Backbone as ProteinMPNN parsed JSONL, in Angstrom:
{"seq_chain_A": "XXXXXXXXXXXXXXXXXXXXXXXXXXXXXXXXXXXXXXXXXXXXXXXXXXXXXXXXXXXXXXXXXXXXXXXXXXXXXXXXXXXXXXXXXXXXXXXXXXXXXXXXXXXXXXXXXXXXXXXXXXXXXXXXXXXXXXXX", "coords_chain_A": {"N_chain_A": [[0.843, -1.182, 0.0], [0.259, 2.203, -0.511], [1.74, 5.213, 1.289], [1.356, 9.036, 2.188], [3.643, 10.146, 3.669], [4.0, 12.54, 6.439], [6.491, 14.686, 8.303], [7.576, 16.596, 10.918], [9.429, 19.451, 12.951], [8.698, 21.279, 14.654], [5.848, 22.706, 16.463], [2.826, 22.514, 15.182], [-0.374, 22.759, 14.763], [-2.43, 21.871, 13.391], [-0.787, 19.273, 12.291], [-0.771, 17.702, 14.637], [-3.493, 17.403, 15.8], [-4.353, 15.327, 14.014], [-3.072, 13.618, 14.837], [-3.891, 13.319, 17.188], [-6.519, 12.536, 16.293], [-5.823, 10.014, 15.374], [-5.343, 8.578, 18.267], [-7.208, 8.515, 19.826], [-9.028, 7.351, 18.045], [-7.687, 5.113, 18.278], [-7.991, 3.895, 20.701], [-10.757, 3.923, 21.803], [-13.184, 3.189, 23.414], [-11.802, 1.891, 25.242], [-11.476, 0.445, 28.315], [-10.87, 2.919, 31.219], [-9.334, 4.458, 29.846], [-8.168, 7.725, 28.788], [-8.838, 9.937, 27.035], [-6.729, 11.825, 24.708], [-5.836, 15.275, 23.766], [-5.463, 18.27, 21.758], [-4.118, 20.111, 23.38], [-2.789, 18.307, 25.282], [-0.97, 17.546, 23.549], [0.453, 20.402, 23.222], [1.67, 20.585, 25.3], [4.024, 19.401, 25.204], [5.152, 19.568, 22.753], [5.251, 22.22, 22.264], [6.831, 25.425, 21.274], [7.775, 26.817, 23.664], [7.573, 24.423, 25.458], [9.691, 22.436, 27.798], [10.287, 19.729, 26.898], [10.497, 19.891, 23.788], [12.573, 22.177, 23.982], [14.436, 21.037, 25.634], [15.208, 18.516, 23.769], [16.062, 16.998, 20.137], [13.852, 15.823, 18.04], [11.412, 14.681, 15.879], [8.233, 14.363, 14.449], [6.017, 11.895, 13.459], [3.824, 11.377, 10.86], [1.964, 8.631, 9.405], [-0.008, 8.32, 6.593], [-3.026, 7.792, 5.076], [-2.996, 8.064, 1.208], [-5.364, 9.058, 0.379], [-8.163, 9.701, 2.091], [-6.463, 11.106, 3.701], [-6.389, 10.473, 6.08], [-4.921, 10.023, 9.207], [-2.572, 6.894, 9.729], [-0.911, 5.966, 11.514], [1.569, 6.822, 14.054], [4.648, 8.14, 14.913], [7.115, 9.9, 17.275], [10.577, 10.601, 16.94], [13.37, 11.151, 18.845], [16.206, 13.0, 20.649], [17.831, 14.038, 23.245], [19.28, 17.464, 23.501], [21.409, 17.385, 24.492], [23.461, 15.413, 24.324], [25.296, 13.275, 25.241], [26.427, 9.771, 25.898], [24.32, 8.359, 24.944], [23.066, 6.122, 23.909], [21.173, 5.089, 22.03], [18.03, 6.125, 20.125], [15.347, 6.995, 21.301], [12.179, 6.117, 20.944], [8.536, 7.183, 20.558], [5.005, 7.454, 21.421], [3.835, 6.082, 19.659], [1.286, 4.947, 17.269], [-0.763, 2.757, 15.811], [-3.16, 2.443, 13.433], [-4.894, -0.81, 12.604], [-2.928, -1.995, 10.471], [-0.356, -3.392, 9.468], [1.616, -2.4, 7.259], [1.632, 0.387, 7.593], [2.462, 1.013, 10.612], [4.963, -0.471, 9.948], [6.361, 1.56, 8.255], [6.096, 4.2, 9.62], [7.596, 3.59, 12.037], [10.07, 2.87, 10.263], [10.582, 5.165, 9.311], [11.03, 6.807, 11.436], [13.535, 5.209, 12.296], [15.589, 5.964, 9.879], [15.724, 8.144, 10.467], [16.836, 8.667, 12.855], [18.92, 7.696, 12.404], [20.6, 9.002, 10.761], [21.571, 11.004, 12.106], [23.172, 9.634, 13.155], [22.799, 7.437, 15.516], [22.753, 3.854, 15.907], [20.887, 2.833, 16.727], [17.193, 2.202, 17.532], [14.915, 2.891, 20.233], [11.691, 1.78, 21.851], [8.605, 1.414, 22.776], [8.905, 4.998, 24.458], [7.845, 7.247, 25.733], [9.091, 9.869, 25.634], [11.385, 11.071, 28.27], [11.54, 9.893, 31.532], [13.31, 10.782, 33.016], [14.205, 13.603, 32.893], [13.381, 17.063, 33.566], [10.832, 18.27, 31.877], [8.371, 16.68, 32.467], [6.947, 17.066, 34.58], [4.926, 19.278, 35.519]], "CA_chain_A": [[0.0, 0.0, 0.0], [1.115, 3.581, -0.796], [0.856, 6.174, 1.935], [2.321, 9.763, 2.261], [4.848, 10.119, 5.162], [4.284, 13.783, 7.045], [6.609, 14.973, 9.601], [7.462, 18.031, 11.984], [9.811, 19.078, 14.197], [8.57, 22.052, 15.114], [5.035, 22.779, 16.737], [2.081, 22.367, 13.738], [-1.706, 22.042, 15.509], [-3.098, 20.949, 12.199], [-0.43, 18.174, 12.103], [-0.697, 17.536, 15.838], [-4.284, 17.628, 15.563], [-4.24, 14.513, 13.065], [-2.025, 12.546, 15.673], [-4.907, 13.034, 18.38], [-7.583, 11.831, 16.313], [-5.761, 8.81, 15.542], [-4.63, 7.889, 19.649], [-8.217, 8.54, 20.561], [-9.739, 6.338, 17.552], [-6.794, 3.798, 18.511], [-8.501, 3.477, 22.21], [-12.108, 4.06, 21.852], [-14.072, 1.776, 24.175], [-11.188, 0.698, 26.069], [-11.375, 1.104, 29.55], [-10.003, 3.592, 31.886], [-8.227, 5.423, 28.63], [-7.731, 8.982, 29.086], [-8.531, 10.781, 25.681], [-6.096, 12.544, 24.457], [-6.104, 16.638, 23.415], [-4.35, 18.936, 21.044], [-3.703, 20.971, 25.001], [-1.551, 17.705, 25.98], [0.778, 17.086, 22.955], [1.115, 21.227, 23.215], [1.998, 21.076, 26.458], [4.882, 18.906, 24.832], [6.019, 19.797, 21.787], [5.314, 23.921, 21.434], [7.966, 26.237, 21.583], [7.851, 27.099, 25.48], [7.626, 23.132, 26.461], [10.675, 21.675, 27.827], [10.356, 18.667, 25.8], [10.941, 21.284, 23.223], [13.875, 23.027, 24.629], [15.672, 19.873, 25.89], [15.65, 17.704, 22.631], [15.943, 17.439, 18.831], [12.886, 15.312, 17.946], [11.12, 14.493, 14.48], [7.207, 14.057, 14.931], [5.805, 11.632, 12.154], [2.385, 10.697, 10.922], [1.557, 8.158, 7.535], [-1.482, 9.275, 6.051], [-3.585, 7.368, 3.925], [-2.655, 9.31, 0.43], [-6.599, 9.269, -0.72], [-8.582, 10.416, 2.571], [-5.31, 11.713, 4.479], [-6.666, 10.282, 7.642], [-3.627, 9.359, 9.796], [-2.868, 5.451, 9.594], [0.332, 5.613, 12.195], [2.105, 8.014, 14.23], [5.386, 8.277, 16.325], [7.982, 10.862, 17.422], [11.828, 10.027, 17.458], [14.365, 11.918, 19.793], [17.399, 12.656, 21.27], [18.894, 15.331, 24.181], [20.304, 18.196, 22.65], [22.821, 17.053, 25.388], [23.2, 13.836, 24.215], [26.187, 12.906, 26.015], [26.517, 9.156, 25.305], [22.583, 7.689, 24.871], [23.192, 4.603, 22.227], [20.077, 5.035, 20.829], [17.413, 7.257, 20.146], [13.818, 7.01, 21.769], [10.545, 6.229, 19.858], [7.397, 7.574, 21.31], [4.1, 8.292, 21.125], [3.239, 5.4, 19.096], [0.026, 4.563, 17.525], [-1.267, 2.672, 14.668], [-4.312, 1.698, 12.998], [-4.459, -2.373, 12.699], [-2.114, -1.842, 9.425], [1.248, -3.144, 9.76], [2.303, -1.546, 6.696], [1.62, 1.714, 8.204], [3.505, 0.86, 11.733], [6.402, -0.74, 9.924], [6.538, 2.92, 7.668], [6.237, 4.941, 10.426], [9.021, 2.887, 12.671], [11.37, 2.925, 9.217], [11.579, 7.02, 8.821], [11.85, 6.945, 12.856], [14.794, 4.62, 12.455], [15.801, 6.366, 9.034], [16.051, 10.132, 10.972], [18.017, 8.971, 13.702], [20.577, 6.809, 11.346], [20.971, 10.04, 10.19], [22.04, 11.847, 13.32], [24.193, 8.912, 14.112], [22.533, 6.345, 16.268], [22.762, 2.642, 15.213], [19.28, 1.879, 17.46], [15.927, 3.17, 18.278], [14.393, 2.008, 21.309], [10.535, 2.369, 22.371], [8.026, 2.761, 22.997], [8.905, 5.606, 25.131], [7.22, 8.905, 25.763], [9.144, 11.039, 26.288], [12.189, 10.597, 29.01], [11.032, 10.289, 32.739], [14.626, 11.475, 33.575], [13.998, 14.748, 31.878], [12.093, 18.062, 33.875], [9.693, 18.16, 30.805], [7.261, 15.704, 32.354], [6.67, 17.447, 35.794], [3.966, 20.12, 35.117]], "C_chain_A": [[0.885, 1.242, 0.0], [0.55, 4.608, 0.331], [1.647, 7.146, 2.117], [2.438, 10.009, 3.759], [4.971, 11.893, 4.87], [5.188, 14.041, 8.266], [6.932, 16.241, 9.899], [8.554, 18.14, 12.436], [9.838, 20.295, 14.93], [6.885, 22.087, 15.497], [3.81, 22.978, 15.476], [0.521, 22.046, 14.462], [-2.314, 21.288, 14.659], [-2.374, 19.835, 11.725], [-0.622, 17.894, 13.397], [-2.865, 17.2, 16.302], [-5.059, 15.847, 14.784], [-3.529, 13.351, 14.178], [-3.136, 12.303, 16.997], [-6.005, 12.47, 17.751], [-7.148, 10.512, 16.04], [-6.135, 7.973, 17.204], [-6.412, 8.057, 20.035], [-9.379, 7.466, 19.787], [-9.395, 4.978, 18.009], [-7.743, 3.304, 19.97], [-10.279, 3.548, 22.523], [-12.825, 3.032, 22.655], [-13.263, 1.326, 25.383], [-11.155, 1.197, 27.401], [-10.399, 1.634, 30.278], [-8.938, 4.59, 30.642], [-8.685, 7.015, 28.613], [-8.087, 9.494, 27.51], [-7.034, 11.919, 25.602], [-6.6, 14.246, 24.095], [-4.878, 17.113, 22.83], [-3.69, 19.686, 22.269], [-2.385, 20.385, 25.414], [-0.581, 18.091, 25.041], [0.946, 18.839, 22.564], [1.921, 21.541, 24.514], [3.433, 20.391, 26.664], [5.857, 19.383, 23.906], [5.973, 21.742, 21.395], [6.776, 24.415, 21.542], [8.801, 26.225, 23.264], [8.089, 25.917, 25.97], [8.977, 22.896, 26.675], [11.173, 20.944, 27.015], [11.052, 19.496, 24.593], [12.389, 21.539, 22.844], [14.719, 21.945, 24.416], [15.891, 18.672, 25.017], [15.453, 18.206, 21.365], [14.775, 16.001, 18.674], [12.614, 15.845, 16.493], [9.636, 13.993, 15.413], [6.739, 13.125, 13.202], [4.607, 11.239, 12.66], [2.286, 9.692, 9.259], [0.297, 7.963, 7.592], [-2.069, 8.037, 5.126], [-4.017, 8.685, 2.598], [-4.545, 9.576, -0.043], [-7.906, 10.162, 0.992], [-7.569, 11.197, 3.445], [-5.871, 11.447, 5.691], [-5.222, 9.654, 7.818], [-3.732, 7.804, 10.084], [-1.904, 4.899, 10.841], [1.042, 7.008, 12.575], [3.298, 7.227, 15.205], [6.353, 9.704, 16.106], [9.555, 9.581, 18.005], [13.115, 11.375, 17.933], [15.533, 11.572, 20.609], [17.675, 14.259, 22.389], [19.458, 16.088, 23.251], [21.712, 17.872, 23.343], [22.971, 15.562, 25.783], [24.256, 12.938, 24.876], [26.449, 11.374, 25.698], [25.481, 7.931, 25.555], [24.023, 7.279, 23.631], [22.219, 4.248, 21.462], [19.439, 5.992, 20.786], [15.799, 6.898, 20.334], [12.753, 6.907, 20.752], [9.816, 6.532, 20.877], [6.405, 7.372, 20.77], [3.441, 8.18, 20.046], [2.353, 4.948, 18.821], [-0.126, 4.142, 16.22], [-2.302, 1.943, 14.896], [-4.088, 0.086, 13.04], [-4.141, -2.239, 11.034], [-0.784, -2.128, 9.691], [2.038, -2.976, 8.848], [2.578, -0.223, 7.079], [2.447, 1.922, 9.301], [4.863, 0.932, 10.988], [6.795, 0.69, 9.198], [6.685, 4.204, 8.466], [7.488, 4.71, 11.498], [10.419, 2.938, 11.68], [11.712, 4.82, 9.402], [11.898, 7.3, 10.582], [13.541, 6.513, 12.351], [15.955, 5.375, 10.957], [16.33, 7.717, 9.547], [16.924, 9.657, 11.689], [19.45, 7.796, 13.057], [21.309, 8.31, 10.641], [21.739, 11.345, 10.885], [22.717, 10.343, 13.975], [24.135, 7.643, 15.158], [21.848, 5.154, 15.415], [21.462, 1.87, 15.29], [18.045, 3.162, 17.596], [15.451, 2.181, 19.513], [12.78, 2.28, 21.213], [9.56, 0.809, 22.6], [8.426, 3.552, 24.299], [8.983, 6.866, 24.71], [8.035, 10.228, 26.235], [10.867, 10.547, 26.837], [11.782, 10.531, 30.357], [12.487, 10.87, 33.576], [14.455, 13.34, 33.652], [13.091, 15.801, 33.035], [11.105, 17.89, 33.258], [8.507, 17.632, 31.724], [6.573, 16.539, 33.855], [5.892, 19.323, 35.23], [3.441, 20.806, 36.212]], "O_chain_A": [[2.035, 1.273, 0.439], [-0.645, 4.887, 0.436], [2.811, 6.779, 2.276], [1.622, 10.049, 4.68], [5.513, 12.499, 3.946], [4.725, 13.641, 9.334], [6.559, 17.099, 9.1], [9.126, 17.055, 12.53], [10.74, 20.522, 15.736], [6.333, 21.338, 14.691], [4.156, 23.886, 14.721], [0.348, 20.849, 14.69], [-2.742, 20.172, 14.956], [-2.922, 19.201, 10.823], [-1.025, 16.961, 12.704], [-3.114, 16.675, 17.387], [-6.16, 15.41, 15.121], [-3.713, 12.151, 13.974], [-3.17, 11.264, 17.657], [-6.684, 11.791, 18.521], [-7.951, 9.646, 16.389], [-6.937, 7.049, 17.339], [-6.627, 7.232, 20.923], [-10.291, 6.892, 20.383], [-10.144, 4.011, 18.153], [-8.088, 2.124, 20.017], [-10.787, 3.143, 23.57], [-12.892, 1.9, 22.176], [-13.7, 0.635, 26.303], [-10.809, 2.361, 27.605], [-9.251, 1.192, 30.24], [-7.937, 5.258, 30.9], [-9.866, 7.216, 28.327], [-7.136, 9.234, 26.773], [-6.577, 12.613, 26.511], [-7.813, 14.444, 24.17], [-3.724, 16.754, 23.065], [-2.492, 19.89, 22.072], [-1.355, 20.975, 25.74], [0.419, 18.75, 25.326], [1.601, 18.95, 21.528], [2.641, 22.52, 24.709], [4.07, 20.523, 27.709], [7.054, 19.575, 24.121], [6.552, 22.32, 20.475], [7.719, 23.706, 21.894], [9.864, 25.818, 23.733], [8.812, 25.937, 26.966], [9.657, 23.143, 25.679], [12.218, 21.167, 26.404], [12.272, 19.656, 24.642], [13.085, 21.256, 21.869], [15.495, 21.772, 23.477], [16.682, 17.813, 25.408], [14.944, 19.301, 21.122], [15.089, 15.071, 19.416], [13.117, 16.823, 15.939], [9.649, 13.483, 16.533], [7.037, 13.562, 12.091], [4.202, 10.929, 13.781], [2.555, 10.196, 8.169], [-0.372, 7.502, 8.517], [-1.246, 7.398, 4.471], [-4.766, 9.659, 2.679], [-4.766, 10.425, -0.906], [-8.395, 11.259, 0.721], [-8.127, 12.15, 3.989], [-5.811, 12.391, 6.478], [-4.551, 9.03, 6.996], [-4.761, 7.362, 10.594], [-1.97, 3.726, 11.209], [1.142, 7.997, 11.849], [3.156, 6.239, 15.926], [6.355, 10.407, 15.095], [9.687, 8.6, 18.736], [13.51, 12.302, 17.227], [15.866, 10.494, 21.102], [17.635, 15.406, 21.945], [20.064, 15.62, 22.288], [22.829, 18.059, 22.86], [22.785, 14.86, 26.777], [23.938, 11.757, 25.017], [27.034, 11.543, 24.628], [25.702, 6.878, 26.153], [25.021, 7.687, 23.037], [22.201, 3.439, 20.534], [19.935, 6.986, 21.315], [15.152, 6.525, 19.356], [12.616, 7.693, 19.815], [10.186, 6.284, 22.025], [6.489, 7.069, 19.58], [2.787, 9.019, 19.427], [1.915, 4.253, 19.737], [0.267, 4.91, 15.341], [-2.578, 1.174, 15.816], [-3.029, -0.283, 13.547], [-5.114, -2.38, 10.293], [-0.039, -1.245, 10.115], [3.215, -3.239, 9.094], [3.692, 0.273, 6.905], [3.213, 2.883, 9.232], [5.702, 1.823, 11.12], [7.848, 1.074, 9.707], [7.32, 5.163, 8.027], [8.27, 5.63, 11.735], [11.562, 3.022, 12.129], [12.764, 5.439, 9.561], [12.895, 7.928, 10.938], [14.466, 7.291, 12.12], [17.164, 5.233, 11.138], [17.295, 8.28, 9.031], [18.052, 10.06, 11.404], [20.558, 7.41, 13.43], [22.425, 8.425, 10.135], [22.289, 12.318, 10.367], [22.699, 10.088, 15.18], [25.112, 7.002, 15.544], [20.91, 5.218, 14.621], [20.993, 0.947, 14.625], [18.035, 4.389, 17.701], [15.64, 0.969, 19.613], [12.526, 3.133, 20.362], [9.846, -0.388, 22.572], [8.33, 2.885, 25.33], [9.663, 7.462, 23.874], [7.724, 11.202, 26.921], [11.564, 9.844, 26.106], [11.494, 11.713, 30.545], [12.459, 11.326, 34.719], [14.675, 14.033, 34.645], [12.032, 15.294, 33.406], [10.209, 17.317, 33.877], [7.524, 18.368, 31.646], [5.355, 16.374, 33.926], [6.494, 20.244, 34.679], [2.542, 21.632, 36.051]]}, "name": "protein", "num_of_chains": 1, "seq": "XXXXXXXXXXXXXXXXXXXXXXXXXXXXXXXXXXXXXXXXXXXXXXXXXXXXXXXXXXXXXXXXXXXXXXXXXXXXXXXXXXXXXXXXXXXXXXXXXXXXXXXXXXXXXXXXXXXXXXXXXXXXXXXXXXXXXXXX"}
């Protein structure tokens, strides 16, 4: 299947926007699940957030090219003070039941940070819990 690959790495609501209606279609029904909001992942990725500040991050979504609904999302990151991490974090993972779409969305993860140097990705993980960022 053919699908176009969007990403970010700067704050975008109308791509960010697209990443919440997936995570909230992804969980629908299931109990105890928290919806998501465009509020949280700004309270992540804008300008002002930590998260932000304290890494270089790539946000991706693959689209189905004919309604552009989102089919798969993650974000891949690193410390701007990367000091010596051996890989580079996936996050914030979500796909439709498509595992063309996952494995496409996991390739340009692993594709960006081959590109900045790290041999691995790890995840899923949101984020860093090491990190200020998460403390609100």
């Amino acid at each position: 299947m053919h699908f176009t690959i969007q990403t970010t790495n700067h704050w975008n609501a109308g791509f960010f926007a697209s990443w919440v209606r997936l995570r909230n279609a992804c969980n629908a029904g299931e109990e105890g699940f928290l919806s998501e909001s465009l509020g949280d992942l700004a309270r992540i990725f804008s300008p002002n957030a930590l998260f932000d500040q304290e890494n270089e991050w790539l946000a991706i979504a693959v689209n189905d090219p004919k309604s552009g609904e989102c089919l798969a999302r993650a974000t891949v990151s690193f410390p701007k003070a990367r000091g010596s991490l051996a890989f580079a974090p996936v996050g914030w993972f979500d796909a439709r039941e498509n595992p063309e779409a996952a494995s496409a969305v996991l390739n340009t993860a692993a594709q960006w940070a081959a590109a900045h140097d790290f041999k691995r990705v790890r995840g899923p993980m949101d984020g860093n819990f090491f990190y200020s960022y998460l403390i609100y």
